[in-house]
Short mmCIF file of C-alpha atoms in Angstrom, two decimals:
data_model
loop_
_atom_site.label_atom_id
_atom_site.label_comp_id
_atom_site.label_asym_id
_atom_site.label_seq_id
_atom_site.Cartn_x
_atom_site.Cartn_y
_atom_site.Cartn_z
CA MET A 1 -16.56 -12.82 11.46
CA VAL A 2 -19.47 -12.31 9.09
CA VAL A 3 -22.63 -13.87 10.49
CA LEU A 4 -25.67 -14.33 8.26
CA ALA A 5 -29.18 -15.39 9.01
CA LYS A 6 -30.28 -18.53 7.15
CA GLY A 7 -32.43 -16.54 4.72
CA GLU A 8 -29.53 -14.29 3.77
CA LEU A 9 -27.25 -17.29 3.37
CA GLU A 10 -29.71 -18.84 0.89
CA GLN A 11 -29.68 -15.64 -1.16
CA ILE A 12 -25.88 -15.73 -1.38
CA ALA A 13 -25.69 -19.40 -2.37
CA LEU A 14 -25.28 -20.15 -6.08
CA PRO A 15 -28.01 -21.91 -8.08
CA ALA A 16 -27.47 -25.67 -8.28
CA GLY A 17 -26.29 -25.49 -11.89
CA GLN A 18 -23.30 -23.33 -10.93
CA ARG A 19 -21.98 -25.27 -7.97
CA ALA A 20 -19.02 -26.88 -9.78
CA ALA A 21 -15.77 -24.90 -9.81
CA PRO A 22 -14.80 -23.65 -13.29
CA PRO A 23 -11.54 -24.58 -15.05
CA LEU A 24 -8.35 -22.66 -14.30
CA ALA A 25 -7.54 -19.58 -16.38
CA ALA A 26 -4.38 -19.09 -18.40
CA VAL A 27 -3.66 -15.56 -17.18
CA PRO A 28 -1.45 -13.33 -19.38
CA GLU A 29 1.63 -12.10 -17.49
CA VAL A 30 3.69 -8.93 -17.85
CA ASP A 31 7.01 -8.43 -16.04
CA LEU A 32 7.50 -4.72 -15.30
CA ALA A 33 11.12 -5.24 -14.29
CA MET A 34 11.84 -6.91 -17.64
CA ALA A 35 10.04 -4.09 -19.45
CA ALA A 36 12.50 -1.62 -17.94
CA ALA A 37 15.55 -3.51 -19.26
CA ASN A 38 15.73 -1.89 -22.71
CA ALA A 39 13.64 -0.32 -25.48
CA GLY A 40 12.95 -3.63 -27.18
CA ALA A 41 11.73 -5.27 -23.98
CA ARG A 42 9.50 -2.28 -23.23
CA ALA A 43 7.94 -2.37 -26.70
CA ALA A 44 7.27 -6.10 -26.30
CA ALA A 45 5.67 -5.51 -22.88
CA ALA A 46 3.47 -2.73 -24.30
CA ARG A 47 2.26 -5.06 -27.05
CA ALA A 48 1.58 -7.82 -24.50
CA VAL A 49 -0.40 -5.42 -22.30
CA ALA A 50 -2.49 -4.20 -25.24
CA ARG A 51 -3.18 -7.76 -26.38
CA ALA A 52 -4.26 -8.81 -22.87
CA CYS A 53 -6.54 -5.79 -22.55
CA GLU A 54 -8.13 -6.49 -25.93
CA GLU A 55 -8.60 -10.24 -25.45
CA HIS A 56 -9.34 -10.52 -21.73
CA GLY A 57 -9.41 -7.09 -20.07
CA PHE A 58 -7.26 -8.78 -17.45
CA PHE A 59 -3.63 -9.76 -16.81
CA LYS A 60 -1.16 -10.12 -13.97
CA VAL A 61 1.92 -8.05 -13.23
CA THR A 62 5.16 -9.45 -11.87
CA GLY A 63 8.38 -7.56 -11.20
CA HIS A 64 6.21 -4.76 -9.85
CA GLY A 65 8.66 -3.37 -7.30
CA VAL A 66 6.22 -3.20 -4.37
CA PRO A 67 8.28 -4.53 -1.43
CA ALA A 68 7.26 -8.00 -0.23
CA PRO A 69 7.59 -6.97 3.45
CA LEU A 70 5.09 -4.16 2.87
CA LEU A 71 2.63 -6.58 1.26
CA ALA A 72 2.99 -8.99 4.19
CA ARG A 73 2.47 -6.22 6.76
CA VAL A 74 -0.65 -4.91 5.02
CA GLU A 75 -2.10 -8.41 4.79
CA ALA A 76 -1.40 -9.09 8.48
CA ALA A 77 -2.85 -5.75 9.58
CA ALA A 78 -5.98 -6.31 7.49
CA ALA A 79 -6.45 -9.75 9.03
CA ALA A 80 -6.01 -8.24 12.49
CA PHE A 81 -8.63 -5.58 11.79
CA PHE A 82 -11.20 -8.09 10.56
CA ALA A 83 -10.52 -10.31 13.57
CA LEU A 84 -11.73 -7.54 15.91
CA PRO A 85 -15.14 -7.91 17.61
CA GLN A 86 -17.99 -6.86 15.33
CA GLN A 87 -18.93 -3.84 17.43
CA GLU A 88 -15.35 -2.57 17.23
CA LYS A 89 -15.21 -2.90 13.44
CA GLU A 90 -18.50 -1.11 13.09
CA LYS A 91 -16.96 1.99 14.67
CA ALA A 92 -15.30 2.44 11.26
CA ALA A 93 -18.66 2.35 9.42
CA ALA A 94 -20.07 5.40 7.70
CA ALA A 95 -22.68 7.31 9.66
CA PRO A 96 -26.21 6.00 8.93
CA GLY A 97 -28.00 8.13 6.37
CA GLY A 98 -24.90 10.19 5.67
CA GLY A 99 -24.65 9.13 2.04
CA SER A 100 -20.97 8.22 2.24
CA PRO A 101 -19.90 4.85 0.78
CA PHE A 102 -16.65 4.87 2.77
CA GLY A 103 -15.85 2.90 5.87
CA TYR A 104 -16.60 -0.61 7.10
CA ALA A 105 -19.50 -2.76 5.89
CA SER A 106 -20.42 -6.43 5.73
CA LYS A 107 -22.71 -8.70 3.71
CA ARG A 108 -24.47 -5.91 1.82
CA ILE A 109 -22.61 -4.56 -1.21
CA GLY A 110 -23.91 -1.14 -2.16
CA GLY A 111 -27.48 -0.04 -1.65
CA ASN A 112 -29.30 -2.02 -4.32
CA GLY A 113 -29.82 -5.41 -2.71
CA ASP A 114 -26.57 -7.21 -3.59
CA LEU A 115 -25.34 -9.61 -0.91
CA GLY A 116 -22.00 -11.36 -0.54
CA TRP A 117 -20.04 -13.51 1.89
CA VAL A 118 -17.70 -10.59 2.55
CA GLU A 119 -16.85 -7.76 4.90
CA TYR A 120 -14.78 -4.83 3.76
CA LEU A 121 -13.26 -1.41 4.25
CA LEU A 122 -13.75 1.14 1.46
CA LEU A 123 -11.40 4.11 1.64
CA GLY A 124 -11.04 7.31 -0.33
CA VAL A 125 -7.62 8.21 -1.74
CA ASN A 126 -6.33 11.77 -1.68
CA ALA A 127 -4.07 13.57 -4.16
CA ALA A 128 -0.90 12.35 -2.46
CA GLY A 129 -2.00 8.77 -2.84
CA ALA A 130 -2.77 8.10 0.83
CA ALA A 131 -5.89 6.54 2.30
CA ALA A 132 -8.00 9.48 3.43
CA PRO A 133 -8.11 9.63 7.26
CA ALA A 134 -11.76 10.65 7.11
CA ALA A 135 -12.54 7.10 6.03
CA PHE A 136 -11.65 5.94 9.54
CA PRO A 137 -14.10 7.79 11.79
CA GLY A 138 -13.26 6.44 15.21
CA ALA A 139 -11.80 3.25 13.76
CA PRO A 140 -9.70 1.02 16.00
CA LEU A 141 -6.26 0.54 14.46
CA PRO A 142 -4.63 -2.86 15.01
CA ALA A 143 -1.15 -3.10 16.43
CA ALA A 144 1.68 -3.81 14.01
CA PRO A 145 2.33 -7.49 13.27
CA ALA A 146 5.13 -9.19 15.19
CA GLY A 147 8.54 -8.15 13.87
CA ALA A 148 7.21 -5.06 12.09
CA SER A 149 7.95 -1.49 13.03
CA PRO A 150 5.15 -0.08 15.20
CA CYS A 151 2.69 1.86 13.07
CA SER A 152 -1.04 1.94 12.48
CA PHE A 153 -3.11 0.19 9.85
CA ARG A 154 -3.73 3.64 8.36
CA ASP A 155 0.01 4.31 8.07
CA LEU A 156 0.53 0.99 6.31
CA LEU A 157 -2.24 1.75 3.84
CA ASP A 158 -0.73 5.19 3.18
CA GLU A 159 2.55 3.54 2.24
CA TYR A 160 0.81 0.84 0.24
CA VAL A 161 -1.30 3.26 -1.79
CA ALA A 162 1.73 5.39 -2.67
CA ALA A 163 3.62 2.32 -3.96
CA VAL A 164 0.68 0.85 -5.87
CA ARG A 165 -0.27 4.17 -7.42
CA ARG A 166 3.25 4.47 -8.88
CA MET A 167 2.91 0.98 -10.33
CA THR A 168 -0.53 1.82 -11.69
CA CYS A 169 0.89 4.74 -13.64
CA ALA A 170 3.67 2.54 -15.04
CA VAL A 171 1.04 0.07 -16.27
CA LEU A 172 -1.10 2.86 -17.75
CA GLU A 173 1.91 4.19 -19.66
CA LEU A 174 2.48 0.73 -21.15
CA MET A 175 -1.19 0.64 -22.13
CA ALA A 176 -0.85 4.00 -23.89
CA GLU A 177 2.23 2.79 -25.74
CA GLY A 178 0.45 -0.40 -26.72
CA LEU A 179 -2.39 1.70 -28.13
CA GLY A 180 0.12 3.65 -30.21
CA LEU A 181 -0.69 6.99 -28.55
CA GLU A 182 1.76 9.82 -29.07
CA ASP A 183 0.97 11.11 -25.59
CA THR A 184 1.98 8.09 -23.50
CA GLY A 185 1.08 9.89 -20.26
CA ALA A 186 -2.54 10.55 -21.23
CA LEU A 187 -4.00 7.78 -19.08
CA ALA A 188 -1.64 8.08 -16.13
CA ARG A 189 -2.37 11.80 -15.76
CA LEU A 190 -6.02 11.07 -15.11
CA VAL A 191 -5.09 8.98 -12.07
CA LEU A 192 -2.37 11.39 -10.93
CA ALA A 193 -4.60 14.48 -11.13
CA GLY A 194 -5.00 16.33 -7.86
CA ASP A 195 -8.74 15.70 -7.84
CA SER A 196 -8.66 12.14 -9.22
CA ASP A 197 -11.44 9.95 -7.82
CA SER A 198 -9.53 6.87 -6.67
CA MET A 199 -10.36 4.39 -3.92
CA LEU A 200 -8.91 1.51 -1.94
CA ARG A 201 -10.97 -1.52 -0.93
CA VAL A 202 -9.83 -4.13 1.60
CA ASN A 203 -11.98 -7.27 1.36
CA HIS A 204 -12.18 -10.16 3.81
CA TYR A 205 -13.96 -13.34 2.78
CA PRO A 206 -14.38 -15.60 5.84
CA PRO A 207 -14.13 -19.38 5.41
CA ARG A 208 -17.26 -20.93 3.93
CA PRO A 209 -19.84 -21.67 6.64
CA GLU A 210 -20.97 -24.91 5.04
CA PRO A 211 -19.90 -27.20 2.16
CA GLY A 212 -20.30 -25.82 -1.37
CA ARG A 213 -19.66 -22.51 -3.10
CA LEU A 214 -20.97 -19.14 -1.99
CA THR A 215 -20.93 -15.83 -3.79
CA GLY A 216 -18.39 -13.66 -2.01
CA PHE A 217 -18.70 -10.72 -4.39
CA GLY A 218 -21.15 -11.00 -7.29
CA GLU A 219 -20.24 -10.67 -10.95
CA HIS A 220 -19.57 -7.13 -12.13
CA THR A 221 -17.22 -4.86 -14.01
CA ASP A 222 -15.29 -2.08 -12.28
CA PRO A 223 -16.48 1.43 -13.23
CA GLN A 224 -13.06 3.13 -12.94
CA ILE A 225 -10.17 3.28 -15.41
CA ILE A 226 -8.11 0.51 -13.86
CA SER A 227 -8.05 -1.76 -10.81
CA LEU A 228 -5.01 -3.46 -9.31
CA LEU A 229 -5.69 -6.35 -6.95
CA ARG A 230 -3.40 -8.29 -4.69
CA SER A 231 -4.64 -11.09 -2.42
CA ASN A 232 -3.32 -13.69 -0.03
CA ALA A 233 -2.76 -17.28 -1.14
CA THR A 234 -6.46 -18.23 -1.00
CA ALA A 235 -8.16 -18.60 -4.40
CA GLY A 236 -11.65 -17.38 -5.27
CA LEU A 237 -11.33 -14.78 -8.05
CA GLU A 238 -13.03 -15.79 -11.31
CA ILE A 239 -13.28 -13.95 -14.63
CA SER A 240 -15.62 -14.26 -17.59
CA LEU A 241 -14.02 -14.80 -20.99
CA ARG A 242 -15.36 -13.08 -24.11
CA ASP A 243 -17.56 -16.10 -24.92
CA GLY A 244 -19.15 -15.96 -21.45
CA THR A 245 -17.22 -18.92 -20.04
CA TRP A 246 -16.14 -18.49 -16.42
CA VAL A 247 -12.60 -19.47 -15.43
CA ALA A 248 -10.87 -19.49 -12.04
CA VAL A 249 -7.78 -17.36 -11.47
CA PRO A 250 -5.02 -19.35 -9.71
CA ALA A 251 -4.02 -17.86 -6.37
CA ASP A 252 -0.80 -15.84 -6.54
CA ALA A 253 0.21 -13.79 -3.51
CA ASP A 254 3.33 -12.41 -5.22
CA SER A 255 1.67 -10.76 -8.23
CA PHE A 256 -0.86 -8.00 -8.88
CA PHE A 257 -3.88 -8.61 -11.09
CA VAL A 258 -4.99 -5.80 -13.39
CA ASN A 259 -8.61 -5.23 -14.43
CA VAL A 260 -9.61 -2.97 -17.31
CA GLY A 261 -12.45 -0.77 -16.04
CA ASP A 262 -15.49 0.68 -17.78
CA ALA A 263 -13.94 4.15 -18.06
CA LEU A 264 -10.93 2.73 -19.89
CA GLN A 265 -13.26 0.88 -22.25
CA VAL A 266 -14.81 4.23 -23.17
CA LEU A 267 -11.45 6.04 -23.42
CA THR A 268 -10.27 3.39 -25.91
CA ASN A 269 -13.60 3.42 -27.79
CA GLY A 270 -14.14 -0.22 -26.91
CA ARG A 271 -10.75 -1.53 -28.03
CA PHE A 272 -9.96 -2.47 -24.43
CA ARG A 273 -12.91 -4.18 -22.75
CA SER A 274 -13.68 -4.15 -19.04
CA VAL A 275 -13.57 -7.62 -17.52
CA ARG A 276 -16.57 -9.18 -15.80
CA HIS A 277 -15.39 -10.87 -12.61
CA ARG A 278 -16.58 -12.24 -9.28
CA VAL A 279 -15.27 -13.87 -6.10
CA MET A 280 -16.53 -17.28 -5.04
CA VAL A 281 -15.98 -18.67 -1.54
CA SER A 282 -15.34 -22.40 -1.31
CA SER A 283 -12.27 -22.58 0.92
CA ALA A 284 -11.88 -23.39 4.59
CA ARG A 285 -9.29 -20.60 4.68
CA PRO A 286 -10.08 -16.87 4.68
CA ARG A 287 -9.30 -14.74 1.64
CA VAL A 288 -8.00 -11.18 2.04
CA SER A 289 -7.64 -8.92 -0.99
CA VAL A 290 -6.65 -5.28 -1.38
CA ILE A 291 -7.73 -3.42 -4.52
CA PHE A 292 -6.66 0.00 -5.74
CA PHE A 293 -9.19 1.61 -8.09
CA GLY A 294 -7.69 4.36 -10.26
CA GLY A 295 -10.40 6.80 -11.31
CA PRO A 296 -10.42 10.12 -13.20
CA PRO A 297 -11.45 13.48 -11.74
CA PRO A 298 -15.23 13.80 -11.22
CA ARG A 299 -15.62 16.45 -13.93
CA GLU A 300 -13.46 14.64 -16.47
CA ARG A 301 -15.33 14.12 -19.73
CA LEU A 302 -14.97 10.54 -20.88
CA ALA A 303 -14.44 10.27 -24.62
CA PRO A 304 -12.13 8.32 -26.95
CA LEU A 305 -8.50 9.42 -26.68
CA PRO A 306 -7.11 11.54 -29.54
CA GLY A 307 -5.95 9.46 -32.48
CA LEU A 308 -7.98 6.35 -31.72
CA LEU A 309 -11.08 7.36 -33.65
CA ASP A 310 -9.09 7.95 -36.85
CA ARG A 311 -8.27 4.25 -36.94
CA GLU A 312 -11.95 3.28 -36.76
CA GLY A 313 -13.34 5.60 -39.39
CA GLY A 314 -14.33 8.21 -36.82
CA ARG A 315 -17.22 6.12 -35.48
CA ARG A 316 -17.79 6.56 -31.77
CA ARG A 317 -19.28 3.81 -29.63
CA TYR A 318 -20.24 6.00 -26.64
CA ARG A 319 -21.74 9.41 -26.12
CA ASP A 320 -19.90 12.05 -24.08
CA PHE A 321 -20.40 11.96 -20.32
CA THR A 322 -18.46 12.90 -17.22
CA TRP A 323 -16.99 10.48 -14.72
CA ARG A 324 -19.33 11.89 -12.06
CA GLU A 325 -22.34 11.22 -14.30
CA TYR A 326 -21.26 7.64 -14.98
CA LYS A 327 -20.35 6.88 -11.38
CA THR A 328 -23.71 8.21 -10.17
CA SER A 329 -25.51 6.07 -12.72
CA ALA A 330 -23.42 2.95 -11.99
CA TYR A 331 -23.99 3.12 -8.25
CA ARG A 332 -27.75 3.11 -8.76
CA THR A 333 -27.63 -0.29 -10.45
CA LYS A 334 -27.12 -3.85 -9.29
CA LEU A 335 -23.66 -5.35 -9.61
CA ALA A 336 -24.44 -7.59 -12.59
CA ASP A 337 -26.14 -4.90 -14.71
CA ASN A 338 -24.60 -3.69 -17.98
CA ARG A 339 -23.86 -0.23 -16.67
CA LEU A 340 -22.33 1.10 -19.90
CA GLY A 341 -25.38 0.13 -21.96
CA ARG A 342 -27.24 3.39 -21.51
CA PHE A 343 -24.21 5.37 -22.70
CA GLU A 344 -23.66 3.41 -25.94
CA PHE A 345 -24.55 4.60 -29.42
CA ASP A 346 -26.40 2.13 -31.62
CA THR A 347 -23.60 0.77 -33.84
CA THR A 348 -25.63 -1.85 -35.74
CA PRO A 349 -25.33 -1.71 -39.56
CA ALA A 350 -28.90 -0.44 -39.83
CA ALA A 351 -28.16 2.45 -37.47
CA ALA A 352 -24.94 3.28 -39.34
CA ALA A 353 -26.82 3.32 -42.67
CA ALA A 354 -29.50 5.59 -41.24
CA ALA A 355 -26.90 7.99 -39.86
CA SER A 356 -25.16 8.30 -43.24
CA SER A 357 -28.35 8.79 -45.27
#
């Protein structure tokens, strides 16, 4: 259970003007099973994915093929881990001063002062798609849920990551097709690379400690290429539309939600836009979510994919930079900061006129 001092609780609480819950979102939906039916269905799914990425940077995936029993076992094992005594959970924390972001943490998100009504496990992902064992230094591993085959939390996450990574690549291929790329594997290869920088985050949002709405995880965009989130049946996820309006995402424990990340925004030269999102806590029930972040290799140079610039007159929106450079910069900022801003070219008409003179 996350326990906060009164002063910390006041920092997490929303300003009075934001206490009302926003309206429900109409979330675009793509059925991967339907997309596999025939060429026409696949082309329609690719167009739907591209449209969702352009308009919202967000959609949900059904027919994903990840077994429901596996999802239930992961959710139960995560709940069992977070139900452990605090001192036991903290055995999975990174060593103090070691510089590693991986392991268990609570309340404090990153090292720049962000607070949330959340505790979490952040795990590295290796080339095979498994949660890196090094992320569990001395961690207690809960017993398997009743009726499940006996295995550790780590084993379950290994299996989960392998399944979700396959789905991630299927979604990335549809994105490439929707963009009209000749090389439809261009995005998926970045996540499948042997040195890809991917992560898994398991979040637990305890029930609200008092009436009202608390910030569970503050507004932000994800730095990586793509994020795939699955949660239990407790709501809380909210996204910002292009006009800045916040809308609540209806709870759906059977689907995966896809976020366009900052790196994908750069790779598409801004055609796909990363979605600003947050988690608000207002329920008497806990929320558990598991997110796979698909990132490129650290030395990968982020630049618009071949063929995309030709359709925009060759004008680039972002300067060249590596994933390592961007990640380092992003992790030095607060969650709500515009982290891509310092990498953008000035694309105002005045700047364009000056460049052509």
